[in-house]
GROMACS .gro file of C-alpha atoms in nm:
model
  515
    1MET     CA    1   0.000   0.000   0.000
    2GLN     CA    2   0.134   0.341  -0.093
    3LEU     CA    3   0.085   0.627   0.152
    4PRO     CA    4   0.239   0.972   0.201
    5ALA     CA    5   0.554   0.975   0.412
    6ALA     CA    6   0.383   1.139   0.712
    7GLN     CA    7   0.109   0.874   0.722
    8VAL     CA    8   0.364   0.594   0.698
    9ALA     CA    9   0.558   0.744   0.988
   10VAL     CA   10   0.243   0.770   1.200
   11LEU     CA   11   0.143   0.409   1.136
   12GLN     CA   12   0.490   0.288   1.226
   13ALA     CA   13   0.493   0.491   1.551
   14ALA     CA   14   0.141   0.398   1.663
   15SER     CA   15   0.045   0.084   1.854
   16ALA     CA   16  -0.251  -0.153   1.843
   17ASP     CA   17  -0.225  -0.224   2.219
   18ASP     CA   18  -0.171   0.121   2.372
   19ALA     CA   19  -0.309   0.460   2.277
   20THR     CA   20  -0.034   0.701   2.170
   21SER     CA   21  -0.079   1.079   2.187
   22VAL     CA   22  -0.021   1.300   1.884
   23ASP     CA   23   0.257   1.480   2.073
   24ALA     CA   24   0.431   1.148   2.147
   25ILE     CA   25   0.408   1.046   1.780
   26ALA     CA   26   0.541   1.387   1.674
   27GLU     CA   27   0.839   1.345   1.905
   28ALA     CA   28   0.903   0.988   1.787
   29THR     CA   29   0.880   1.076   1.416
   30ASP     CA   30   1.046   1.417   1.439
   31LEU     CA   31   0.748   1.568   1.258
   32PRO     CA   32   0.558   1.888   1.352
   33PRO     CA   33   0.245   1.816   1.564
   34GLU     CA   34   0.020   1.980   1.304
   35THR     CA   35   0.162   1.750   1.033
   36VAL     CA   36   0.098   1.447   1.254
   37THR     CA   37  -0.257   1.568   1.328
   38GLY     CA   38  -0.334   1.599   0.956
   39ALA     CA   39  -0.192   1.253   0.886
   40VAL     CA   40  -0.392   1.103   1.174
   41PHE     CA   41  -0.721   1.240   1.040
   42GLU     CA   42  -0.644   1.108   0.692
   43LEU     CA   43  -0.559   0.763   0.831
   44GLU     CA   44  -0.879   0.767   1.036
   45ASP     CA   45  -1.076   0.831   0.717
   46GLU     CA   46  -0.904   0.528   0.564
   47GLY     CA   47  -1.000   0.317   0.868
   48LEU     CA   48  -0.636   0.245   0.957
   49VAL     CA   49  -0.634   0.418   1.299
   50ALA     CA   50  -0.886   0.505   1.568
   51VAL     CA   51  -0.868   0.850   1.729
   52ALA     CA   52  -0.991   0.936   2.079
   53GLU     CA   53  -1.016   1.300   2.198
   54ARG     CA   54  -1.003   1.442   2.550
   55VAL     CA   55  -1.044   1.808   2.645
   56ASP     CA   56  -0.859   1.922   2.957
   57GLU     CA   57  -0.914   2.262   3.118
   58THR     CA   58  -0.629   2.425   3.308
   59ILE     CA   59  -0.639   2.729   3.536
   60THR     CA   60  -0.336   2.957   3.560
   61LEU     CA   61  -0.297   3.270   3.772
   62THR     CA   62  -0.221   3.588   3.583
   63ASP     CA   63   0.052   3.817   3.718
   64GLU     CA   64  -0.215   4.031   3.883
   65GLY     CA   65  -0.383   3.723   4.029
   66ALA     CA   66  -0.051   3.599   4.167
   67GLU     CA   67   0.007   3.941   4.327
   68TYR     CA   68  -0.330   3.930   4.506
   69ALA     CA   69  -0.284   3.564   4.603
   70ALA     CA   70   0.044   3.653   4.772
   71GLY     CA   71  -0.107   3.960   4.938
   72ASP     CA   72  -0.473   4.066   4.953
   73LEU     CA   73  -0.744   4.162   4.708
   74PRO     CA   74  -0.790   4.543   4.680
   75GLU     CA   75  -1.142   4.528   4.828
   76ILE     CA   76  -1.010   4.344   5.134
   77ARG     CA   77  -0.736   4.604   5.181
   78LEU     CA   78  -1.002   4.876   5.151
   79TYR     CA   79  -1.222   4.701   5.409
   80GLU     CA   80  -0.939   4.657   5.657
   81ALA     CA   81  -0.839   5.022   5.616
   82ALA     CA   82  -1.204   5.125   5.665
   83LEU     CA   83  -1.221   4.928   5.990
   84GLU     CA   84  -0.900   5.093   6.110
   85ALA     CA   85  -1.054   5.433   6.033
   86GLY     CA   86  -1.368   5.352   6.236
   87ALA     CA   87  -1.604   5.317   5.940
   88ASP     CA   88  -1.784   5.037   6.124
   89ASP     CA   89  -1.927   5.306   6.356
   90ASP     CA   90  -1.966   5.617   6.137
   91PRO     CA   91  -1.912   5.698   5.766
   92VAL     CA   92  -1.554   5.800   5.687
   93SER     CA   93  -1.412   6.002   5.396
   94MET     CA   94  -1.347   5.767   5.104
   95GLY     CA   95  -1.027   5.952   5.009
   96ARG     CA   96  -0.885   5.903   5.356
   97VAL     CA   97  -0.955   5.528   5.352
   98ILE     CA   98  -0.815   5.481   5.000
   99GLY     CA   99  -0.496   5.656   5.107
  100ALA     CA  100  -0.465   5.439   5.419
  101ALA     CA  101  -0.519   5.125   5.209
  102GLU     CA  102  -0.229   5.233   4.984
  103LEU     CA  103  -0.427   5.160   4.670
  104ASP     CA  104  -0.310   5.309   4.344
  105GLY     CA  105  -0.400   5.313   3.976
  106ASN     CA  106  -0.659   5.055   3.873
  107GLN     CA  107  -0.664   4.908   4.224
  108VAL     CA  108  -0.886   5.195   4.339
  109ASP     CA  109  -1.150   5.120   4.073
  110ILE     CA  110  -1.124   4.747   4.143
  111ALA     CA  111  -1.171   4.795   4.517
  112LEU     CA  112  -1.467   5.030   4.473
  113SER     CA  113  -1.631   4.796   4.218
  114ASN     CA  114  -1.619   4.493   4.449
  115TYR     CA  115  -1.652   4.645   4.797
  116ALA     CA  116  -2.031   4.670   4.814
  117ARG     CA  117  -2.082   4.365   4.589
  118LYS     CA  118  -1.918   4.145   4.850
  119GLY     CA  119  -2.102   4.300   5.144
  120TYR     CA  120  -1.802   4.469   5.303
  121GLY     CA  121  -1.997   4.795   5.338
  122GLN     CA  122  -2.142   5.083   5.141
  123ILE     CA  123  -1.998   5.378   4.946
  124ASP     CA  124  -2.216   5.684   4.904
  125SER     CA  125  -2.152   6.053   4.836
  126GLY     CA  126  -1.778   6.021   4.889
  127GLU     CA  127  -1.808   5.840   5.223
  128ILE     CA  128  -1.754   5.476   5.311
  129THR     CA  129  -1.898   5.250   5.579
  130ALA     CA  130  -1.777   4.905   5.690
  131ASP     CA  131  -1.992   4.611   5.799
  132PRO     CA  132  -1.834   4.483   6.124
  133ASN     CA  133  -1.979   4.138   6.060
  134ALA     CA  134  -1.807   4.091   5.721
  135ASP     CA  135  -1.535   3.825   5.721
  136PRO     CA  136  -1.248   3.862   5.470
  137ASN     CA  137  -1.128   3.513   5.567
  138ALA     CA  138  -1.449   3.376   5.412
  139ASP     CA  139  -1.397   3.563   5.083
  140ALA     CA  140  -1.447   3.285   4.828
  141GLU     CA  141  -1.250   3.462   4.555
  142ALA     CA  142  -0.951   3.528   4.781
  143ASN     CA  143  -0.956   3.168   4.906
  144ALA     CA  144  -0.971   3.035   4.550
  145LEU     CA  145  -0.665   3.242   4.454
  146SER     CA  146  -0.475   3.117   4.758
  147ALA     CA  147  -0.564   2.755   4.685
  148LEU     CA  148  -0.451   2.793   4.325
  149GLU     CA  149  -0.124   2.951   4.435
  150ASP     CA  150  -0.060   2.661   4.672
  151ASP     CA  151  -0.138   2.395   4.410
  152GLY     CA  152   0.020   2.564   4.109
  153ASP     CA  153  -0.159   2.526   3.775
  154GLY     CA  154  -0.482   2.342   3.832
  155ASN     CA  155  -0.650   2.077   3.620
  156VAL     CA  156  -1.022   2.137   3.663
  157ASP     CA  157  -1.178   1.868   3.447
  158GLY     CA  158  -1.488   1.694   3.572
  159ASP     CA  159  -1.297   1.398   3.719
  160SER     CA  160  -1.130   1.597   3.996
  161ASP     CA  161  -1.280   1.584   4.345
  162SER     CA  162  -1.002   1.781   4.513
  163GLU     CA  163  -1.043   2.076   4.747
  164LEU     CA  164  -0.912   2.295   4.466
  165ALA     CA  165  -1.205   2.196   4.243
  166ASP     CA  166  -1.445   2.290   4.523
  167GLU     CA  167  -1.287   2.636   4.539
  168PHE     CA  168  -1.354   2.687   4.170
  169SER     CA  169  -1.729   2.680   4.138
  170ASP     CA  170  -1.845   2.806   3.801
  171GLU     CA  171  -1.954   3.137   3.953
  172ILE     CA  172  -1.622   3.206   4.127
  173ARG     CA  173  -1.419   3.089   3.831
  174ASP     CA  174  -1.614   3.312   3.590
  175GLN     CA  175  -1.585   3.612   3.822
  176LEU     CA  176  -1.209   3.572   3.864
  177GLU     CA  177  -1.169   3.529   3.489
  178ARG     CA  178  -1.370   3.849   3.424
  179ARG     CA  179  -1.144   4.030   3.668
  180GLY     CA  180  -0.840   3.910   3.478
  181LEU     CA  181  -0.698   3.722   3.778
  182LEU     CA  182  -0.683   3.381   3.614
  183GLU     CA  183  -0.671   3.233   3.269
  184LEU     CA  184  -0.860   2.926   3.155
  185ALA     CA  185  -0.698   2.719   2.883
  186GLU     CA  186  -0.855   2.423   2.706
  187THR     CA  187  -0.619   2.162   2.566
  188THR     CA  188  -0.741   1.895   2.325
  189THR     CA  189  -0.544   1.573   2.356
  190ARG     CA  190  -0.577   1.320   2.073
  191GLU     CA  191  -0.466   0.960   2.119
  192VAL     CA  192  -0.415   0.718   1.831
  193THR     CA  193  -0.458   0.340   1.820
  194LEU     CA  194  -0.400   0.108   1.522
  195THR     CA  195  -0.711  -0.066   1.396
  196ASP     CA  196  -0.707  -0.425   1.269
  197ASP     CA  197  -0.689  -0.293   0.913
  198GLY     CA  198  -0.399  -0.073   1.012
  199VAL     CA  199  -0.210  -0.367   1.162
  200THR     CA  200  -0.279  -0.573   0.850
  201GLU     CA  201  -0.145  -0.305   0.615
  202LEU     CA  202   0.157  -0.245   0.837
  203MET     CA  203   0.244  -0.618   0.835
  204ALA     CA  204   0.190  -0.640   0.458
  205GLY     CA  205   0.442  -0.363   0.408
  206LEU     CA  206   0.402   0.004   0.327
  207GLU     CA  207   0.552   0.209   0.047
  208THR     CA  208   0.608   0.581   0.067
  209ALA     CA  209   0.428   0.773  -0.204
  210GLU     CA  210   0.590   1.090  -0.327
  211THR     CA  211   0.342   1.372  -0.276
  212VAL     CA  212   0.366   1.746  -0.323
  213GLY     CA  213   0.221   1.976  -0.062
  214GLN     CA  214   0.275   2.313  -0.233
  215VAL     CA  215   0.234   2.436  -0.589
  216THR     CA  216   0.546   2.619  -0.709
  217PRO     CA  217   0.617   2.825  -1.024
  218GLU     CA  218   0.860   2.555  -1.134
  219LEU     CA  219   0.590   2.285  -1.120
  220LEU     CA  220   0.358   2.496  -1.331
  221THR     CA  221   0.606   2.619  -1.593
  222GLY     CA  222   0.777   2.279  -1.634
  223GLY     CA  223   0.453   2.084  -1.666
  224GLU     CA  224   0.549   1.848  -1.380
  225TRP     CA  225   0.225   1.925  -1.200
  226GLU     CA  226   0.049   1.685  -1.440
  227ASP     CA  227   0.244   1.383  -1.310
  228VAL     CA  228   0.285   1.447  -0.936
  229GLU     CA  229   0.042   1.346  -0.660
  230PHE     CA  230  -0.076   1.636  -0.447
  231ALA     CA  231  -0.128   1.593  -0.073
  232GLU     CA  232  -0.486   1.639   0.042
  233TYR     CA  233  -0.565   1.933   0.269
  234ASN     CA  234  -0.770   1.866   0.581
  235VAL     CA  235  -0.972   2.180   0.645
  236GLU     CA  236  -1.090   2.038   0.981
  237ALA     CA  237  -0.738   2.011   1.123
  238ASP     CA  238  -0.660   2.228   1.426
  239ALA     CA  239  -0.506   2.567   1.361
  240GLU     CA  240  -0.364   2.822   1.598
  241GLN     CA  241  -0.621   3.084   1.698
  242PHE     CA  242  -0.525   3.449   1.677
  243GLU     CA  243  -0.723   3.721   1.857
  244GLY     CA  244  -0.666   4.047   1.675
  245GLY     CA  245  -0.757   4.392   1.796
  246ARG     CA  246  -1.092   4.547   1.712
  247VAL     CA  247  -1.289   4.862   1.776
  248HIS     CA  248  -1.463   4.854   2.115
  249ILE     CA  249  -1.840   4.801   2.105
  250LEU     CA  250  -1.888   5.139   2.277
  251ARG     CA  251  -1.683   5.320   2.014
  252GLN     CA  252  -1.865   5.133   1.737
  253THR     CA  253  -2.200   5.239   1.882
  254ALA     CA  254  -2.077   5.597   1.932
  255ASP     CA  255  -1.982   5.609   1.564
  256ARG     CA  256  -2.323   5.470   1.474
  257VAL     CA  257  -2.491   5.740   1.688
  258LYS     CA  258  -2.286   6.007   1.514
  259ASP     CA  259  -2.389   5.875   1.173
  260VAL     CA  260  -2.756   5.884   1.275
  261LEU     CA  261  -2.740   6.240   1.413
  262VAL     CA  262  -2.545   6.370   1.115
  263GLY     CA  263  -2.812   6.211   0.898
  264MET     CA  264  -3.073   6.406   1.098
  265GLY     CA  265  -2.897   6.733   1.015
  266PHE     CA  266  -2.681   6.781   1.327
  267ARG     CA  267  -2.324   6.915   1.347
  268GLU     CA  268  -2.072   6.783   1.600
  269MET     CA  269  -1.937   6.988   1.892
  270GLU     CA  270  -1.590   6.954   2.046
  271GLY     CA  271  -1.447   7.091   2.368
  272PRO     CA  272  -1.233   7.031   2.678
  273HIS     CA  273  -1.279   6.747   2.923
  274VAL     CA  274  -1.148   6.977   3.198
  275ASP     CA  275  -1.335   7.305   3.217
  276ALA     CA  276  -1.427   7.589   3.449
  277ASP     CA  277  -1.732   7.547   3.670
  278PHE     CA  278  -1.859   7.859   3.495
  279TRP     CA  279  -1.910   7.668   3.169
  280ILE     CA  280  -2.009   7.340   3.337
  281ASN     CA  281  -2.267   7.478   3.581
  282ASP     CA  282  -2.295   7.856   3.623
  283SER     CA  283  -2.386   7.918   3.258
  284LEU     CA  284  -2.657   7.655   3.298
  285PHE     CA  285  -2.826   7.858   3.571
  286MET     CA  286  -2.716   7.593   3.823
  287PRO     CA  287  -2.694   7.759   4.169
  288GLN     CA  288  -2.353   7.745   4.333
  289ASP     CA  289  -2.501   7.590   4.649
  290HIS     CA  290  -2.665   7.306   4.452
  291PRO     CA  291  -2.582   6.964   4.610
  292ALA     CA  292  -2.439   6.837   4.278
  293ARG     CA  293  -2.170   7.105   4.294
  294THR     CA  294  -2.014   6.995   4.623
  295HIS     CA  295  -1.663   6.849   4.633
  296TRP     CA  296  -1.819   6.506   4.694
  297ASP     CA  297  -1.986   6.497   4.351
  298ARG     CA  298  -1.724   6.652   4.125
  299PHE     CA  299  -1.363   6.577   4.034
  300ALA     CA  300  -1.173   6.901   4.095
  301LEU     CA  301  -0.822   6.961   3.963
  302GLU     CA  302  -0.529   6.996   4.201
  303ARG     CA  303  -0.304   7.166   3.945
  304PRO     CA  304  -0.403   7.403   3.796
  305THR     CA  305  -0.696   7.488   4.020
  306HIS     CA  306  -0.854   7.774   3.821
  307ILE     CA  307  -0.900   7.886   3.463
  308ASP     CA  308  -0.699   8.193   3.359
  309GLU     CA  309  -0.964   8.386   3.169
  310LEU     CA  310  -1.340   8.410   3.139
  311PRO     CA  311  -1.537   8.656   2.922
  312ALA     CA  312  -1.602   8.943   3.166
  313GLU     CA  313  -1.931   9.065   3.018
  314LEU     CA  314  -2.073   8.712   3.005
  315VAL     CA  315  -1.965   8.648   3.366
  316GLU     CA  316  -2.144   8.966   3.471
  317ARG     CA  317  -2.467   8.867   3.292
  318VAL     CA  318  -2.462   8.514   3.434
  319GLU     CA  319  -2.402   8.643   3.787
  320ARG     CA  320  -2.692   8.891   3.749
  321ALA     CA  321  -2.921   8.608   3.636
  322HIS     CA  322  -2.826   8.403   3.942
  323ARG     CA  323  -2.874   8.693   4.183
  324GLU     CA  324  -3.173   8.875   4.031
  325GLY     CA  325  -3.326   8.646   3.770
  326VAL     CA  326  -3.425   8.744   3.415
  327GLY     CA  327  -3.727   8.946   3.305
  328GLU     CA  328  -3.990   9.132   3.505
  329ASP     CA  329  -4.093   8.824   3.704
  330GLY     CA  330  -3.737   8.695   3.752
  331GLU     CA  331  -3.636   8.610   4.106
  332GLY     CA  332  -3.293   8.452   4.081
  333TYR     CA  333  -3.167   8.229   4.359
  334HIS     CA  334  -3.088   8.491   4.627
  335SER     CA  335  -2.792   8.268   4.716
  336PRO     CA  336  -2.416   8.337   4.730
  337TRP     CA  337  -2.235   8.362   4.396
  338ASP     CA  338  -1.854   8.365   4.390
  339GLU     CA  339  -1.653   8.426   4.073
  340ASP     CA  340  -1.357   8.239   4.224
  341PHE     CA  341  -1.578   7.929   4.249
  342ALA     CA  342  -1.691   7.983   3.889
  343ARG     CA  343  -1.327   7.983   3.777
  344ALA     CA  344  -1.250   7.652   3.952
  345LEU     CA  345  -1.144   7.371   3.716
  346ALA     CA  346  -1.301   7.023   3.724
  347LEU     CA  347  -1.367   6.727   3.501
  348ARG     CA  348  -1.696   6.797   3.327
  349GLY     CA  349  -1.993   6.620   3.484
  350HIS     CA  350  -2.191   6.655   3.161
  351THR     CA  351  -2.119   6.768   2.807
  352THR     CA  352  -2.370   7.052   2.840
  353SER     CA  353  -2.058   7.260   2.905
  354LEU     CA  354  -1.997   7.227   2.529
  355SER     CA  355  -2.350   7.352   2.462
  356THR     CA  356  -2.299   7.666   2.672
  357ARG     CA  357  -1.970   7.738   2.498
  358TYR     CA  358  -2.129   7.706   2.153
  359LEU     CA  359  -2.451   7.890   2.238
  360SER     CA  360  -2.249   8.181   2.382
  361GLY     CA  361  -2.069   8.220   2.049
  362ARG     CA  362  -1.727   8.163   2.209
  363GLU     CA  363  -1.638   7.851   2.006
  364ILE     CA  364  -1.737   7.910   1.642
  365GLY     CA  365  -1.895   8.255   1.655
  366GLU     CA  366  -2.258   8.352   1.676
  367ILE     CA  367  -2.498   8.077   1.569
  368GLU     CA  368  -2.811   8.173   1.377
  369PRO     CA  369  -3.130   7.965   1.400
  370PRO     CA  370  -3.228   7.714   1.290
  371ALA     CA  371  -2.931   7.507   1.412
  372ARG     CA  372  -2.867   7.155   1.540
  373PHE     CA  373  -2.556   7.042   1.731
  374PHE     CA  374  -2.448   6.726   1.914
  375SER     CA  375  -2.154   6.552   2.083
  376VAL     CA  376  -2.081   6.196   2.196
  377GLU     CA  377  -1.810   6.232   2.457
  378LYS     CA  378  -1.703   6.117   2.803
  379VAL     CA  379  -1.824   6.276   3.126
  380TYR     CA  380  -1.707   6.216   3.484
  381ARG     CA  381  -1.915   6.183   3.801
  382ASN     CA  382  -1.841   6.067   4.153
  383ASP     CA  383  -2.130   5.817   4.152
  384THR     CA  384  -2.168   5.498   4.350
  385LEU     CA  385  -2.064   5.210   4.124
  386ASP     CA  386  -2.342   4.968   4.034
  387PRO     CA  387  -2.472   4.785   3.723
  388THR     CA  388  -2.596   5.113   3.570
  389HIS     CA  389  -2.346   5.371   3.704
  390LEU     CA  390  -1.974   5.428   3.650
  391LEU     CA  391  -1.734   5.706   3.742
  392GLU     CA  392  -1.698   5.790   3.374
  393PHE     CA  393  -1.933   5.722   3.084
  394PHE     CA  394  -2.035   5.851   2.742
  395GLN     CA  395  -2.307   6.114   2.708
  396ILE     CA  396  -2.500   6.187   2.388
  397GLU     CA  397  -2.547   6.564   2.409
  398GLY     CA  398  -2.769   6.747   2.163
  399TRP     CA  399  -2.969   7.063   2.112
  400VAL     CA  400  -3.185   7.231   1.851
  401MET     CA  401  -3.221   7.609   1.819
  402ALA     CA  402  -3.535   7.733   1.641
  403GLU     CA  403  -3.842   7.950   1.685
  404ASP     CA  404  -4.152   7.823   1.867
  405LEU     CA  405  -4.020   7.483   1.977
  406SER     CA  406  -4.240   7.262   2.194
  407VAL     CA  407  -4.219   6.942   2.398
  408ARG     CA  408  -4.387   6.765   2.107
  409ASP     CA  409  -4.088   6.857   1.885
  410LEU     CA  410  -3.852   6.716   2.147
  411MET     CA  411  -4.043   6.390   2.189
  412GLY     CA  412  -4.065   6.345   1.814
  413THR     CA  413  -3.689   6.390   1.782
  414PHE     CA  414  -3.630   6.114   2.039
  415GLU     CA  415  -3.874   5.876   1.873
  416GLU     CA  416  -3.704   5.926   1.538
  417PHE     CA  417  -3.354   5.885   1.689
  418TYR     CA  418  -3.422   5.569   1.891
  419ALA     CA  419  -3.617   5.409   1.607
  420GLN     CA  420  -3.286   5.397   1.415
  421PHE     CA  421  -3.168   5.145   1.677
  422GLY     CA  422  -3.486   4.936   1.682
  423ILE     CA  423  -3.619   5.095   2.005
  424GLU     CA  424  -3.980   5.208   1.973
  425ASP     CA  425  -4.117   5.192   2.329
  426ILE     CA  426  -3.974   5.516   2.473
  427GLN     CA  427  -4.160   5.652   2.776
  428PHE     CA  428  -4.143   6.004   2.921
  429LYS     CA  429  -4.173   6.122   3.281
  430PRO     CA  430  -4.188   6.487   3.402
  431HIS     CA  431  -3.874   6.594   3.587
  432TYR     CA  432  -3.702   6.900   3.737
  433ASN     CA  433  -3.380   7.055   3.608
  434PRO     CA  434  -3.246   7.396   3.714
  435TYR     CA  435  -3.178   7.490   3.351
  436THR     CA  436  -3.477   7.346   3.159
  437GLU     CA  437  -3.853   7.401   3.186
  438PRO     CA  438  -4.045   7.192   3.102
  439SER     CA  439  -3.818   6.893   3.167
  440PHE     CA  440  -3.862   6.518   3.144
  441GLU     CA  441  -3.666   6.194   3.173
  442LEU     CA  442  -3.664   5.917   2.912
  443PHE     CA  443  -3.710   5.548   2.985
  444GLY     CA  444  -3.683   5.233   2.776
  445THR     CA  445  -3.778   4.871   2.848
  446HIS     CA  446  -3.485   4.636   2.907
  447PRO     CA  447  -3.520   4.347   2.658
  448THR     CA  448  -3.414   4.081   2.911
  449THR     CA  449  -3.547   4.190   3.250
  450GLY     CA  450  -3.851   4.383   3.125
  451GLU     CA  451  -3.768   4.666   3.367
  452LEU     CA  452  -3.777   5.035   3.276
  453VAL     CA  453  -3.425   5.177   3.239
  454GLU     CA  454  -3.361   5.551   3.257
  455ILE     CA  455  -3.178   5.647   2.938
  456GLY     CA  456  -3.167   6.025   2.942
  457ASN     CA  457  -3.277   6.369   3.057
  458SER     CA  458  -3.412   6.655   2.848
  459GLY     CA  459  -3.610   6.975   2.831
  460ILE     CA  460  -3.641   7.329   2.691
  461PHE     CA  461  -3.362   7.562   2.809
  462ARG     CA  462  -3.489   7.830   3.048
  463GLU     CA  463  -3.480   8.200   2.972
  464GLU     CA  464  -3.249   8.249   3.273
  465MET     CA  465  -2.989   8.037   3.095
  466LEU     CA  466  -3.035   8.160   2.738
  467GLU     CA  467  -3.064   8.536   2.792
  468PRO     CA  468  -2.714   8.581   2.943
  469LEU     CA  469  -2.571   8.374   2.655
  470GLY     CA  470  -2.733   8.610   2.404
  471VAL     CA  471  -2.978   8.354   2.261
  472GLU     CA  472  -3.316   8.502   2.167
  473CYS     CA  473  -3.508   8.195   2.045
  474ASP     CA  474  -3.606   7.854   2.182
  475VAL     CA  475  -3.351   7.577   2.242
  476MET     CA  476  -3.451   7.220   2.322
  477ALA     CA  477  -3.174   6.997   2.458
  478TRP     CA  478  -3.093   6.656   2.600
  479GLY     CA  479  -2.827   6.436   2.754
  480LEU     CA  480  -2.858   6.064   2.681
  481ALA     CA  481  -2.647   5.774   2.811
  482LEU     CA  482  -2.463   5.577   2.543
  483GLU     CA  483  -2.410   5.277   2.775
  484ARG     CA  484  -2.783   5.262   2.853
  485LEU     CA  485  -2.852   5.258   2.478
  486LEU     CA  486  -2.631   4.948   2.453
  487MET     CA  487  -2.827   4.786   2.736
  488LEU     CA  488  -3.150   4.829   2.541
  489MET     CA  489  -2.994   4.717   2.211
  490TYR     CA  490  -2.815   4.403   2.329
  491GLY     CA  491  -2.965   4.312   2.665
  492PHE     CA  492  -2.658   4.387   2.879
  493GLU     CA  493  -2.758   4.395   3.245
  494ASP     CA  494  -2.434   4.534   3.389
  495ILE     CA  495  -2.242   4.806   3.205
  496ARG     CA  496  -1.926   4.692   3.382
  497ASP     CA  497  -1.928   4.392   3.146
  498ILE     CA  498  -1.849   4.624   2.856
  499HIS     CA  499  -1.667   4.917   3.015
  500GLY     CA  500  -1.388   4.936   3.272
  501THR     CA  501  -1.147   4.697   3.438
  502LEU     CA  502  -1.401   4.413   3.479
  503CYS     CA  503  -1.523   4.400   3.119
  504ASP     CA  504  -1.593   4.064   2.954
  505LEU     CA  505  -1.338   4.039   2.671
  506GLU     CA  506  -1.510   3.742   2.508
  507LEU     CA  507  -1.837   3.935   2.502
  508LEU     CA  508  -1.663   4.232   2.342
  509ARG     CA  509  -1.504   4.011   2.075
  510GLU     CA  510  -1.832   3.847   1.978
  511THR     CA  511  -2.075   4.143   1.989
  512GLU     CA  512  -2.136   4.325   1.663
  513VAL     CA  513  -2.307   4.660   1.617
  514THR     CA  514  -2.630   4.622   1.423
  515TYR     CA  515  -2.729   4.870   1.153
   0.00000   0.00000   0.00000
């Protein structure tokens, strides 16, 4: 019987009594494992060998996982520091506890993300509490990391009944993998045994057939290709998997949102992530003693602390609106107004700071109605982390300037926009904003849970905001959450799966933006 050289070598290395792995045959024949695998499949098709497969799963600590296994998880360090600071009795400043825990970089986000989830305490408005009854020694994730460190790489196939396997329940294993603390690797082991036909052919004697595995210019030009035997290609043979980079699902969706809004006649705004409180809040007719403007709810800059210049006439008009109001019936807030506070720099809590810059004419000059502008950019808020809130997220900002605008125009704009993403069940609820009247929130139905999810805030800008900016017609505006849009489009229940240090990489690789 004539066979290609690789198949002959495999038959000669295999046994009818004992199963031999592909790797062992590759070592014995001095052939690459992928060549042996291809030959094995071809021999199996001929009925000369039998192939058995076994899939083994192995757990390996990442460098970060090994660091936490040797020390402590960030959330445990935060809890212990909170106890030391007395947070089990009264709330303590979060900044103080983070400093005492000596957390830095991503460890801060990781600790804050997992602290409340594990029941160590609560974080609210910049303060932290600690549950005195919590037990870090019973932390299942920490114990699993320690067990894995003690045992080294772990085989976690279904046959194991070790203590290590108990540590790695599916829930704990998945959570640690999402956190990037361990890696799961599946290894397929193939073992080969000679069949009776294979033994018969081997005893009868085998001849090596000359085969060609690659077409060359010489074969084609010389005509030799007509006489040679070409090796068959097995398209089912294993191949190395490569995971290339790709655009993040959030960025893909942001680009899709931009395409939709441009198609609706909008122009894009651009502006600084760090801005003066004047543009972020004061120009919006947001009182300086509003709770959202405290140091607990904003990220102020340490250096520099204040903006160098603000337009003096505009500052004067905005201050007058705050103190006295606008128009004959204007009241203002009758509350303190400090220009030094207005000059303070902070990360923007909303992209409406871009709207005030554009409406004032400071960015591209005076804008004549009708006009439509938008932005899809990051904003930063000191919120409590949960499945629908992060410290930074993308906001879809937009406004329309025209005469005689109404709430009906605003609602119709939303219905047209969300319909482009297959969402047609938008609900509206009246709301209060210092800078819009009337105002309302938007809600959509989550496709998996059926619950209403808040997806945005909107309204008609008040005269007290527009008059100081020099705008003499109506402006309707909104701020929508890009991450919440993704939740309605794809059924995500926790935005931390797609954004931040705990994101699910496999989910990001497999999810495609729909058009």
